[in-house]
mmCIF file of C-alpha atoms and ligand atoms in Angstrom:
data_model
loop_
_atom_site.group_PDB
_atom_site.id
_atom_site.type_symbol
_atom_site.label_atom_id
_atom_site.label_comp_id
_atom_site.label_asym_id
_atom_site.label_seq_id
_atom_site.Cartn_x
_atom_site.Cartn_y
_atom_site.Cartn_z
ATOM 1 C CA UNK G 80 -105.509 4.508 88.809
ATOM 2 C CA UNK G 81 -108.980 5.294 90.156
ATOM 3 C CA UNK G 82 -110.409 8.774 89.767
ATOM 4 C CA UNK G 83 -113.776 10.384 90.375
ATOM 5 C CA UNK G 84 -114.673 12.950 87.753
ATOM 6 C CA UNK G 85 -117.504 15.442 88.204
ATOM 7 C CA UNK G 86 -119.258 15.804 84.857
ATOM 8 C CA UNK G 87 -121.273 18.883 83.947
ATOM 9 C CA UNK G 88 -122.941 18.286 80.611
ATOM 10 C CA UNK G 89 -124.559 21.716 80.543
ATOM 11 C CA UNK G 90 -126.761 23.303 77.902
ATOM 12 C CA UNK G 91 -127.034 23.419 74.094
ATOM 13 C CA UNK G 92 -124.438 21.151 72.520
ATOM 14 C CA UNK G 93 -122.876 20.480 75.949
ATOM 15 C CA UNK G 94 -124.495 17.052 76.498
ATOM 16 C CA UNK G 95 -123.556 15.835 72.990
ATOM 17 C CA UNK G 96 -119.885 16.787 73.156
ATOM 18 C CA UNK G 97 -119.435 15.619 76.748
ATOM 19 C CA UNK G 98 -121.059 12.283 75.846
ATOM 20 C CA UNK G 99 -118.251 11.758 73.333
ATOM 21 C CA UNK G 100 -115.540 12.994 75.732
ATOM 22 C CA UNK G 101 -116.701 10.551 78.432
ATOM 23 C CA UNK G 102 -116.754 7.707 75.900
ATOM 24 C CA UNK G 103 -113.158 8.545 74.958
ATOM 25 C CA UNK G 104 -112.137 8.636 78.641
ATOM 26 C CA UNK G 105 -113.687 5.204 79.148
ATOM 27 C CA UNK G 106 -111.895 3.818 76.111
ATOM 28 C CA UNK G 107 -108.553 5.198 77.357
ATOM 29 C CA UNK G 108 -109.246 3.793 80.830
ATOM 30 C CA UNK G 109 -109.868 0.346 79.315
ATOM 31 C CA UNK G 110 -106.699 0.580 77.226
ATOM 32 C CA UNK G 111 -104.435 1.547 80.138
ATOM 33 C CA UNK G 112 -106.195 -0.212 83.010
ATOM 34 C CA UNK G 113 -107.679 2.756 84.893
ATOM 35 C CA UNK G 114 -111.106 3.237 86.450
ATOM 36 C CA UNK G 115 -112.867 6.543 86.052
ATOM 37 C CA UNK G 116 -116.198 7.052 87.807
ATOM 38 C CA UNK G 117 -118.472 9.952 87.037
ATOM 39 C CA UNK G 118 -120.541 12.122 89.311
ATOM 40 C CA UNK G 119 -123.195 14.019 87.362
ATOM 41 C CA UNK G 120 -123.426 17.682 88.339
ATOM 42 C CA UNK G 121 -126.205 19.949 87.152
ATOM 43 C CA UNK G 122 -125.175 23.507 86.511
ATOM 44 C CA UNK G 123 -126.229 26.324 84.195
ATOM 45 C CA UNK G 124 -129.537 26.586 82.366
ATOM 46 C CA UNK G 125 -130.810 23.213 83.499
ATOM 47 C CA UNK G 126 -130.124 24.133 87.131
ATOM 48 C CA UNK G 127 -131.938 27.451 86.575
ATOM 49 C CA UNK G 128 -134.950 25.525 85.255
ATOM 50 C CA UNK G 129 -134.977 23.053 88.137
ATOM 51 C CA UNK G 130 -134.057 25.201 91.099
ATOM 52 C CA UNK G 131 -133.908 28.840 89.939
ATOM 53 C CA UNK G 132 -130.217 28.792 90.866
ATOM 54 C CA UNK G 133 -127.478 28.075 88.288
ATOM 55 C CA UNK G 134 -125.177 26.414 90.851
ATOM 56 C CA UNK G 135 -126.796 25.280 94.106
ATOM 57 C CA UNK G 136 -124.240 24.773 96.927
ATOM 58 C CA UNK G 137 -124.577 20.965 96.859
ATOM 59 C CA UNK G 138 -123.637 20.955 93.163
ATOM 60 C CA UNK G 139 -120.508 23.011 93.865
ATOM 61 C CA UNK G 140 -119.744 20.606 96.721
ATOM 62 C CA UNK G 141 -119.857 17.608 94.351
ATOM 63 C CA UNK G 142 -117.207 19.344 92.238
ATOM 64 C CA UNK G 143 -115.066 20.070 95.298
ATOM 65 C CA UNK G 144 -115.383 16.400 96.316
ATOM 66 C CA UNK G 145 -114.184 15.125 92.939
ATOM 67 C CA UNK G 146 -110.671 14.630 91.598
ATOM 68 C CA UNK G 147 -111.433 16.871 88.632
ATOM 69 C CA UNK G 148 -114.296 18.458 86.727
ATOM 70 C CA UNK G 149 -115.230 18.102 83.048
ATOM 71 C CA UNK G 150 -117.633 20.708 81.689
ATOM 72 C CA UNK G 151 -119.442 21.093 78.346
ATOM 73 C CA UNK G 152 -120.894 24.582 78.016
ATOM 74 C CA UNK G 153 -123.668 26.561 79.655
ATOM 75 C CA UNK G 154 -126.156 29.257 78.688
ATOM 76 C CA UNK G 155 -128.436 30.095 75.803
ATOM 77 C CA UNK G 156 -131.061 32.587 74.666
ATOM 78 C CA UNK G 157 -133.758 30.862 76.761
ATOM 79 C CA UNK G 158 -132.201 32.306 79.900
ATOM 80 C CA UNK G 159 -131.236 35.759 78.574
ATOM 81 C CA UNK G 160 -134.048 37.558 80.350
ATOM 82 C CA UNK G 161 -133.049 36.320 83.820
ATOM 83 C CA UNK G 162 -131.438 38.739 86.281
ATOM 84 C CA UNK G 163 -127.617 38.590 86.293
ATOM 85 C CA UNK G 164 -127.370 36.554 89.522
ATOM 86 C CA UNK G 165 -129.629 33.817 88.143
ATOM 87 C CA UNK G 166 -128.168 33.458 84.678
ATOM 88 C CA UNK G 167 -126.450 30.182 83.708
ATOM 89 C CA UNK G 168 -123.125 32.021 83.173
ATOM 90 C CA UNK G 169 -123.185 33.073 86.823
ATOM 91 C CA UNK G 170 -123.061 29.370 87.727
ATOM 92 C CA UNK G 171 -119.861 29.026 85.731
ATOM 93 C CA UNK G 172 -118.298 32.077 87.385
ATOM 94 C CA UNK G 173 -119.259 30.791 90.833
ATOM 95 C CA UNK G 174 -117.834 27.386 89.970
ATOM 96 C CA UNK G 175 -114.494 28.909 88.885
ATOM 97 C CA UNK G 176 -114.337 31.027 91.992
ATOM 98 C CA UNK G 177 -115.602 28.238 94.325
ATOM 99 C CA UNK G 178 -112.955 25.860 92.968
ATOM 100 C CA UNK G 179 -110.376 28.689 93.195
ATOM 101 C CA UNK G 180 -109.103 27.904 89.715
ATOM 102 C CA UNK G 181 -107.399 31.220 89.037
ATOM 103 C CA UNK G 182 -105.242 30.069 86.149
ATOM 104 C CA UNK G 183 -106.844 29.348 82.781
ATOM 105 C CA UNK G 184 -104.661 27.909 80.058
ATOM 106 C CA UNK G 185 -105.957 28.271 76.480
ATOM 107 C CA UNK G 186 -103.705 26.914 73.757
ATOM 108 C CA UNK G 187 -103.872 28.384 70.251
ATOM 109 C CA UNK G 188 -102.198 25.809 68.068
ATOM 110 C CA UNK G 189 -102.953 25.095 64.471
ATOM 111 C CA UNK G 190 -103.272 21.485 63.426
ATOM 112 C CA UNK G 191 -101.291 21.226 60.182
ATOM 113 C CA UNK G 192 -104.186 19.245 58.649
ATOM 114 C CA UNK G 193 -106.484 22.248 59.238
ATOM 115 C CA UNK G 194 -104.247 24.974 57.811
ATOM 116 C CA UNK G 195 -106.855 25.752 55.103
ATOM 117 C CA UNK G 196 -109.524 26.317 57.731
ATOM 118 C CA UNK G 197 -107.650 29.356 59.101
ATOM 119 C CA UNK G 198 -109.022 32.688 57.895
ATOM 120 C CA UNK G 199 -105.458 34.054 57.786
ATOM 121 C CA UNK G 200 -103.430 34.197 54.571
ATOM 122 C CA UNK G 201 -101.450 30.983 53.922
ATOM 123 C CA UNK G 202 -98.072 32.752 54.199
ATOM 124 C CA UNK G 203 -98.953 33.938 57.714
ATOM 125 C CA UNK G 204 -100.194 30.469 58.732
ATOM 126 C CA UNK G 205 -97.010 28.932 57.291
ATOM 127 C CA UNK G 206 -94.919 30.868 59.824
ATOM 128 C CA UNK G 207 -96.648 28.778 62.520
ATOM 129 C CA UNK G 208 -99.338 29.340 65.143
ATOM 130 C CA UNK G 209 -98.486 27.796 68.500
ATOM 131 C CA UNK G 210 -98.970 29.875 71.586
ATOM 132 C CA UNK G 211 -100.772 29.715 74.921
ATOM 133 C CA UNK G 212 -102.925 32.323 76.568
ATOM 134 C CA UNK G 213 -102.681 32.210 80.353
ATOM 135 C CA UNK G 214 -105.816 33.995 81.483
ATOM 136 C CA UNK G 215 -106.440 35.136 85.079
ATOM 137 C CA UNK G 216 -109.808 33.560 85.863
ATOM 138 C CA UNK G 217 -111.128 34.498 89.295
ATOM 139 C CA UNK G 218 -110.531 38.239 89.559
ATOM 140 C CA UNK G 219 -110.853 41.519 87.696
ATOM 141 C CA UNK G 220 -114.054 42.994 86.322
ATOM 142 C CA UNK G 221 -115.821 39.606 86.256
ATOM 143 C CA UNK G 222 -115.755 39.507 90.041
ATOM 144 C CA UNK G 223 -115.865 43.207 90.959
ATOM 145 C CA UNK G 224 -118.999 45.001 92.078
ATOM 146 C CA UNK G 225 -121.825 44.984 89.497
ATOM 147 C CA UNK G 226 -124.639 47.438 90.054
ATOM 148 C CA UNK G 227 -127.334 49.310 88.168
ATOM 149 C CA UNK G 228 -128.643 52.486 89.804
ATOM 150 C CA UNK G 229 -132.117 53.591 88.865
ATOM 151 C CA UNK G 230 -132.163 56.958 90.670
ATOM 152 C CA UNK G 231 -132.372 59.548 87.887
ATOM 153 C CA UNK G 232 -130.737 58.477 84.638
ATOM 154 C CA UNK G 233 -130.003 54.756 84.762
ATOM 155 C CA UNK G 234 -126.352 54.124 85.490
ATOM 156 C CA UNK G 235 -124.529 50.775 85.356
ATOM 157 C CA UNK G 236 -121.299 50.133 87.224
ATOM 158 C CA UNK G 237 -118.829 47.223 86.913
ATOM 159 C CA UNK G 238 -115.657 47.437 88.943
ATOM 160 C CA UNK G 239 -112.287 46.070 87.866
ATOM 161 C CA UNK G 240 -109.949 45.444 90.790
ATOM 162 C CA UNK G 241 -106.753 43.437 91.248
ATOM 163 C CA UNK G 242 -104.550 42.932 94.275
ATOM 164 C CA UNK G 243 -100.832 42.524 93.951
ATOM 165 C CA UNK G 244 -100.960 38.909 95.140
ATOM 166 C CA UNK G 245 -103.645 37.994 92.589
ATOM 167 C CA UNK G 246 -101.413 39.352 89.843
ATOM 168 C CA UNK G 247 -98.306 37.714 91.245
ATOM 169 C CA UNK G 248 -99.749 34.190 91.365
ATOM 170 C CA UNK G 249 -100.969 34.291 87.748
ATOM 171 C CA UNK G 250 -97.735 36.004 86.708
ATOM 172 C CA UNK G 251 -95.764 33.088 88.129
ATOM 173 C CA UNK G 252 -97.885 30.646 86.114
ATOM 174 C CA UNK G 253 -97.091 32.712 83.021
ATOM 175 C CA UNK G 254 -93.345 32.594 83.684
ATOM 176 C CA UNK G 255 -93.400 28.879 84.578
ATOM 177 C CA UNK G 256 -95.401 28.073 81.421
ATOM 178 C CA UNK G 257 -92.952 30.038 79.269
ATOM 179 C CA UNK G 258 -90.015 28.331 80.981
ATOM 180 C CA UNK G 259 -91.316 24.937 79.755
ATOM 181 C CA UNK G 260 -91.687 26.257 76.184
ATOM 182 C CA UNK G 261 -89.771 28.811 74.122
ATOM 183 C CA UNK G 262 -89.144 31.066 77.177
ATOM 184 C CA UNK G 263 -90.912 34.120 75.754
ATOM 185 C CA UNK G 264 -93.632 35.719 77.860
ATOM 186 C CA UNK G 265 -95.781 38.600 76.642
ATOM 187 C CA UNK G 266 -97.672 40.430 79.371
ATOM 188 C CA UNK G 267 -100.794 42.040 77.934
ATOM 189 C CA UNK G 268 -102.493 45.001 79.614
ATOM 190 C CA UNK G 269 -103.840 48.497 79.097
ATOM 191 C CA UNK G 270 -101.364 50.427 81.217
ATOM 192 C CA UNK G 271 -101.849 53.604 79.182
ATOM 193 C CA UNK G 272 -105.343 53.898 80.726
ATOM 194 C CA UNK G 273 -105.976 51.541 83.656
ATOM 195 C CA UNK G 274 -104.532 51.515 87.185
ATOM 196 C CA UNK G 275 -105.081 47.746 87.346
ATOM 197 C CA UNK G 276 -102.859 47.409 84.295
ATOM 198 C CA UNK G 277 -100.128 49.663 85.692
ATOM 199 C CA UNK G 278 -100.007 47.447 88.790
ATOM 200 C CA UNK G 279 -100.072 44.381 86.543
ATOM 201 C CA UNK G 280 -97.079 45.602 84.548
ATOM 202 C CA UNK G 281 -95.093 46.541 87.663
ATOM 203 C CA UNK G 282 -95.658 43.104 89.228
ATOM 204 C CA UNK G 283 -94.662 41.302 86.016
ATOM 205 C CA UNK G 284 -91.390 43.249 85.880
ATOM 206 C CA UNK G 285 -90.657 42.546 89.538
ATOM 207 C CA UNK G 286 -91.221 38.805 88.889
ATOM 208 C CA UNK G 287 -89.037 38.911 85.777
ATOM 209 C CA UNK G 288 -85.987 39.282 88.012
ATOM 210 C CA UNK G 289 -86.696 35.796 89.379
ATOM 211 C CA UNK G 290 -86.981 34.330 85.880
ATOM 212 C CA UNK G 291 -83.900 35.666 84.070
ATOM 213 C CA UNK G 292 -84.110 32.800 81.549
ATOM 214 C CA UNK G 293 -87.523 34.029 80.330
ATOM 215 C CA UNK G 294 -87.735 37.041 78.021
ATOM 216 C CA UNK G 295 -90.570 39.336 79.157
ATOM 217 C CA UNK G 296 -92.232 41.802 76.799
ATOM 218 C CA UNK G 297 -95.202 44.115 77.398
ATOM 219 C CA UNK G 298 -98.006 44.731 74.950
ATOM 220 C CA UNK G 299 -101.131 46.852 75.125
ATOM 221 C CA UNK G 300 -104.244 44.757 74.651
ATOM 222 C CA UNK G 301 -105.501 46.654 71.589
ATOM 223 C CA UNK G 302 -102.157 46.174 69.891
ATOM 224 C CA UNK G 303 -102.176 42.496 70.912
ATOM 225 C CA UNK G 304 -105.567 41.974 69.238
ATOM 226 C CA UNK G 305 -104.007 43.344 66.069
ATOM 227 C CA UNK G 306 -100.735 41.387 66.356
ATOM 228 C CA UNK G 307 -102.590 38.066 66.816
ATOM 229 C CA UNK G 308 -103.976 38.361 63.286
ATOM 230 C CA UNK G 309 -100.977 40.130 61.759
ATOM 231 C CA UNK G 310 -98.145 37.931 63.029
ATOM 232 C CA UNK G 311 -99.245 35.187 65.435
ATOM 233 C CA UNK G 312 -95.863 33.414 65.129
ATOM 234 C CA UNK G 313 -94.330 36.087 67.385
ATOM 235 C CA UNK G 314 -96.151 34.707 70.453
ATOM 236 C CA UNK G 315 -95.092 31.885 72.775
ATOM 237 C CA UNK G 316 -96.995 32.577 76.033
ATOM 238 C CA UNK G 317 -99.354 35.490 76.680
ATOM 239 C CA UNK G 318 -100.359 36.279 80.265
ATOM 240 C CA UNK G 319 -103.297 38.577 80.822
ATOM 241 C CA UNK G 320 -106.192 39.543 83.076
ATOM 242 C CA UNK G 321 -109.615 37.934 83.004
ATOM 243 C CA UNK G 322 -111.607 39.992 80.474
ATOM 244 C CA UNK G 323 -108.713 40.624 78.096
ATOM 245 C CA UNK G 324 -108.038 36.875 78.143
ATOM 246 C CA UNK G 325 -111.679 36.113 77.366
ATOM 247 C CA UNK G 326 -111.612 38.311 74.274
ATOM 248 C CA UNK G 327 -108.132 37.444 72.997
ATOM 249 C CA UNK G 328 -108.691 33.700 73.394
ATOM 250 C CA UNK G 329 -111.724 33.743 71.083
ATOM 251 C CA UNK G 330 -109.692 35.645 68.516
ATOM 252 C CA UNK G 331 -106.741 33.271 68.930
ATOM 253 C CA UNK G 332 -108.926 30.188 68.512
ATOM 254 C CA UNK G 333 -110.455 31.508 65.301
ATOM 255 C CA UNK G 334 -107.114 31.885 63.538
ATOM 256 C CA UNK G 335 -106.401 28.208 64.211
ATOM 257 C CA UNK G 336 -109.429 27.273 62.131
ATOM 258 C CA UNK G 337 -112.213 26.572 64.556
ATOM 259 C CA UNK G 338 -113.128 27.342 68.117
ATOM 260 C CA UNK G 339 -114.540 23.783 68.163
ATOM 261 C CA UNK G 340 -111.041 22.307 68.367
ATOM 262 C CA UNK G 341 -109.718 24.208 71.402
ATOM 263 C CA UNK G 342 -109.683 22.827 74.958
ATOM 264 C CA UNK G 343 -108.803 24.656 78.144
ATOM 265 C CA UNK G 344 -107.676 23.854 81.639
ATOM 266 C CA UNK G 345 -108.272 25.882 84.786
ATOM 267 C CA UNK G 346 -106.194 25.153 87.838
ATOM 268 C CA UNK G 347 -105.570 26.598 91.277
ATOM 269 C CA UNK G 348 -103.071 25.575 93.921
ATOM 270 C CA UNK G 349 -103.819 21.811 93.883
ATOM 271 C CA UNK G 350 -104.256 19.245 91.139
ATOM 272 C CA UNK G 351 -108.053 19.393 90.902
ATOM 273 C CA UNK G 352 -108.921 21.309 87.770
ATOM 274 C CA UNK G 353 -111.826 22.392 85.636
ATOM 275 C CA UNK G 354 -111.582 21.290 82.013
ATOM 276 C CA UNK G 355 -113.779 22.604 79.236
ATOM 277 C CA UNK G 356 -113.707 23.365 75.535
ATOM 278 C CA UNK G 357 -113.531 27.132 75.056
ATOM 279 C CA UNK G 358 -116.577 27.315 72.802
ATOM 280 C CA UNK G 359 -120.065 28.104 74.028
ATOM 281 C CA UNK G 360 -123.298 26.106 74.092
ATOM 282 C CA UNK G 361 -124.167 26.853 70.422
ATOM 283 C CA UNK G 362 -127.944 26.412 70.886
ATOM 284 C CA UNK G 363 -128.521 26.892 67.133
ATOM 285 C CA UNK G 364 -126.863 23.560 66.346
ATOM 286 C CA UNK G 365 -127.811 21.666 69.519
ATOM 287 C CA UNK G 366 -129.345 18.210 69.128
ATOM 288 C CA UNK G 367 -128.447 17.973 65.426
ATOM 289 C CA UNK G 368 -125.391 15.743 65.850
ATOM 290 C CA UNK G 369 -123.212 18.233 63.959
ATOM 291 C CA UNK G 370 -121.211 19.820 66.801
ATOM 292 C CA UNK G 371 -117.466 19.201 66.936
ATOM 293 C CA UNK G 372 -116.675 17.207 70.102
ATOM 294 C CA UNK G 373 -112.895 17.534 69.619
ATOM 295 C CA UNK G 374 -112.444 20.547 71.939
ATOM 296 C CA UNK G 375 -114.187 18.607 74.725
ATOM 297 C CA UNK G 376 -112.203 15.444 73.973
ATOM 298 C CA UNK G 377 -108.936 17.389 74.049
ATOM 299 C CA UNK G 378 -110.062 18.990 77.323
ATOM 300 C CA UNK G 379 -110.401 15.446 78.721
ATOM 301 C CA UNK G 380 -106.830 14.792 77.516
ATOM 302 C CA UNK G 381 -105.648 17.917 79.342
ATOM 303 C CA UNK G 382 -107.345 16.605 82.500
ATOM 304 C CA UNK G 383 -105.389 13.358 82.249
ATOM 305 C CA UNK G 384 -102.137 15.271 81.808
ATOM 306 C CA UNK G 385 -102.470 18.112 84.319
ATOM 307 C CA UNK G 386 -104.696 16.700 87.071
ATOM 308 C CA UNK G 387 -103.857 12.978 86.963
ATOM 309 C CA UNK G 388 -100.302 13.159 85.607
ATOM 310 C CA UNK G 389 -101.197 10.616 82.896
ATOM 311 C CA UNK G 390 -99.010 11.929 80.089
ATOM 312 C CA UNK G 391 -99.058 8.769 77.950
ATOM 313 C CA UNK G 392 -102.855 8.561 78.085
ATOM 314 C CA UNK G 393 -103.185 12.269 77.212
ATOM 315 C CA UNK G 394 -100.898 11.993 74.222
ATOM 316 C CA UNK G 395 -102.715 8.825 73.159
ATOM 317 C CA UNK G 396 -105.898 10.911 72.764
ATOM 318 C CA UNK G 397 -104.058 13.710 70.957
ATOM 319 C CA UNK G 398 -102.455 11.249 68.535
ATOM 320 C CA UNK G 399 -105.862 9.730 67.825
ATOM 321 C CA UNK G 400 -107.294 13.183 67.011
ATOM 322 C CA UNK G 401 -104.392 13.793 64.664
ATOM 323 C CA UNK G 402 -104.891 10.401 62.936
ATOM 324 C CA UNK G 403 -108.603 11.080 62.430
ATOM 325 C CA UNK G 404 -107.752 14.432 60.820
ATOM 326 C CA UNK G 405 -105.077 12.704 58.700
ATOM 327 C CA UNK G 406 -107.715 10.231 57.546
ATOM 328 C CA UNK G 407 -109.699 13.212 56.217
ATOM 329 C CA UNK G 408 -112.636 13.260 58.630
ATOM 330 C CA UNK G 409 -114.039 16.726 59.354
ATOM 331 C CA UNK G 410 -117.001 18.020 61.322
ATOM 332 C CA UNK G 411 -118.946 20.820 59.613
ATOM 333 C CA UNK G 412 -117.021 23.625 61.347
ATOM 334 C CA UNK G 413 -113.670 22.441 59.963
ATOM 335 C CA UNK G 414 -114.846 21.190 56.575
ATOM 336 C CA UNK G 415 -113.204 23.401 53.944
ATOM 337 C CA UNK G 416 -115.519 24.957 51.389
ATOM 338 C CA UNK G 417 -115.275 24.112 47.679
ATOM 339 C CA UNK G 418 -112.714 21.793 46.146
ATOM 340 C CA UNK G 419 -110.553 21.324 49.257
ATOM 341 C CA UNK G 420 -113.620 19.981 51.057
ATOM 342 C CA UNK G 421 -114.339 17.444 48.332
ATOM 343 C CA UNK G 422 -111.430 15.258 49.424
ATOM 344 C CA UNK G 423 -112.626 15.282 53.073
ATOM 345 C CA UNK G 424 -115.185 13.019 54.727
ATOM 346 C CA UNK G 425 -117.925 14.783 56.620
ATOM 347 C CA UNK G 426 -118.436 13.538 60.171
ATOM 348 C CA UNK G 427 -121.098 14.241 62.779
ATOM 349 C CA UNK G 428 -120.521 14.638 66.488
ATOM 350 C CA UNK G 429 -121.054 10.937 67.256
ATOM 351 C CA UNK G 430 -118.960 9.848 64.248
ATOM 352 C CA UNK G 431 -116.081 12.023 65.398
ATOM 353 C CA UNK G 432 -116.175 10.544 68.919
ATOM 354 C CA UNK G 433 -116.321 6.993 67.584
ATOM 355 C CA UNK G 434 -113.511 7.624 65.076
ATOM 356 C CA UNK G 435 -111.249 9.064 67.766
ATOM 357 C CA UNK G 436 -111.902 5.970 69.912
ATOM 358 C CA UNK G 437 -111.141 3.692 66.954
ATOM 359 C CA UNK G 438 -107.824 5.499 66.404
ATOM 360 C CA UNK G 439 -106.617 5.225 70.018
ATOM 361 C CA UNK G 440 -103.381 3.234 70.050
ATOM 362 C CA UNK G 441 -100.792 2.624 72.719
ATOM 363 C CA UNK G 442 -97.370 3.837 71.626
HETATM 364 C C1 IPM E 570 -115.437 31.725 78.353
HETATM 365 C C2 IPM E 570 -116.846 32.199 78.275
HETATM 366 C C3 IPM E 570 -117.304 32.654 79.662
HETATM 367 C C4 IPM E 570 -116.411 33.802 80.077
HETATM 368 C C5 IPM E 570 -118.785 33.041 79.740
HETATM 369 C C6 IPM E 570 -119.694 31.922 79.300
HETATM 370 C C7 IPM E 570 -119.159 33.524 81.107
HETATM 371 O O1 IPM E 570 -116.960 33.209 77.334
HETATM 372 O O2 IPM E 570 -115.173 30.755 79.106
HETATM 373 O O3 IPM E 570 -114.588 32.282 77.663
HETATM 374 O O4 IPM E 570 -116.668 34.968 79.729
HETATM 375 O O5 IPM E 570 -115.447 33.540 80.790
HETATM 376 MG MG1 MG E 571 -115.175 33.573 76.205
#
């Protein structure tokens, strides 16, 4: 198979982790006889530095012309003072919206080898953590009107809006995702306060009639934040709007041990997707070869599975990650403190990439 992948290395630790993810993709391509070519796209802080625009139109076009997009992370304190429209994060939002990838899938699954890295009590972890957050990605408050009025007292306005069809299409992804798993879908909203959430809930219940095999429950977002730490085993698939999904997915990743391990996929109607680890650019550890590239490497695996339909190749990468963890290698973020850590081998970003490549085996 031949595929053209747009690669956005980004800022902070982005270039380091994506370097490892691309090396893993090349190794998998060699193992299974595929050819992946890469088109470098500049987005985020580096694009702000070069052009004063975090995502110039020709950079978006390169992504639209590719078979799929792999992204590290963007942003950092260097660009904090820029106006909202020129910030690196705005490039990411424009990319998501320009690619029309409205459905963001963020798995929260604990690797058994990393159970001690979870901040939750062992008896809670033992009940299992394996759920998916389906986050709406191109609507809601992220894409509503943003304005700051300076007449009189300064007033800032951010508008949250959802149309019925925007809710319906992400709702369907939620139901379909649940159908392929344990058939339990939890719709998360704030219908005791927000109109958007009341519409959300009504649409989910209308859709439920088409998916009688899936059990639908409703949960208010504040309660959900609490339930994720109290009893994460209760969740199979969560479907929620953009900002709630942003917040809950950070919380969900933390209980699995480290945000550094979690990949995500964003898809729209077609097969071209945007794949990224869910962590940020971590400028404090950039360039030190200590970042965990596993989230980015697993994002590359998700790309093989969901955009290129290469299931064997995707599971080959996931098995290699598992073997490297079995062999005791840990980057700093997943290295247990004290005695438990003594039996582990500390690995840097480059080590981790190389080890995962060395552990790739065909089934
Ligand atoms: C994420 C990030 C982004 C978001 C930022 C960088 C704009 O936090 O992907 O979760 O809020 O969506
Ligand atoms: Mg986030």
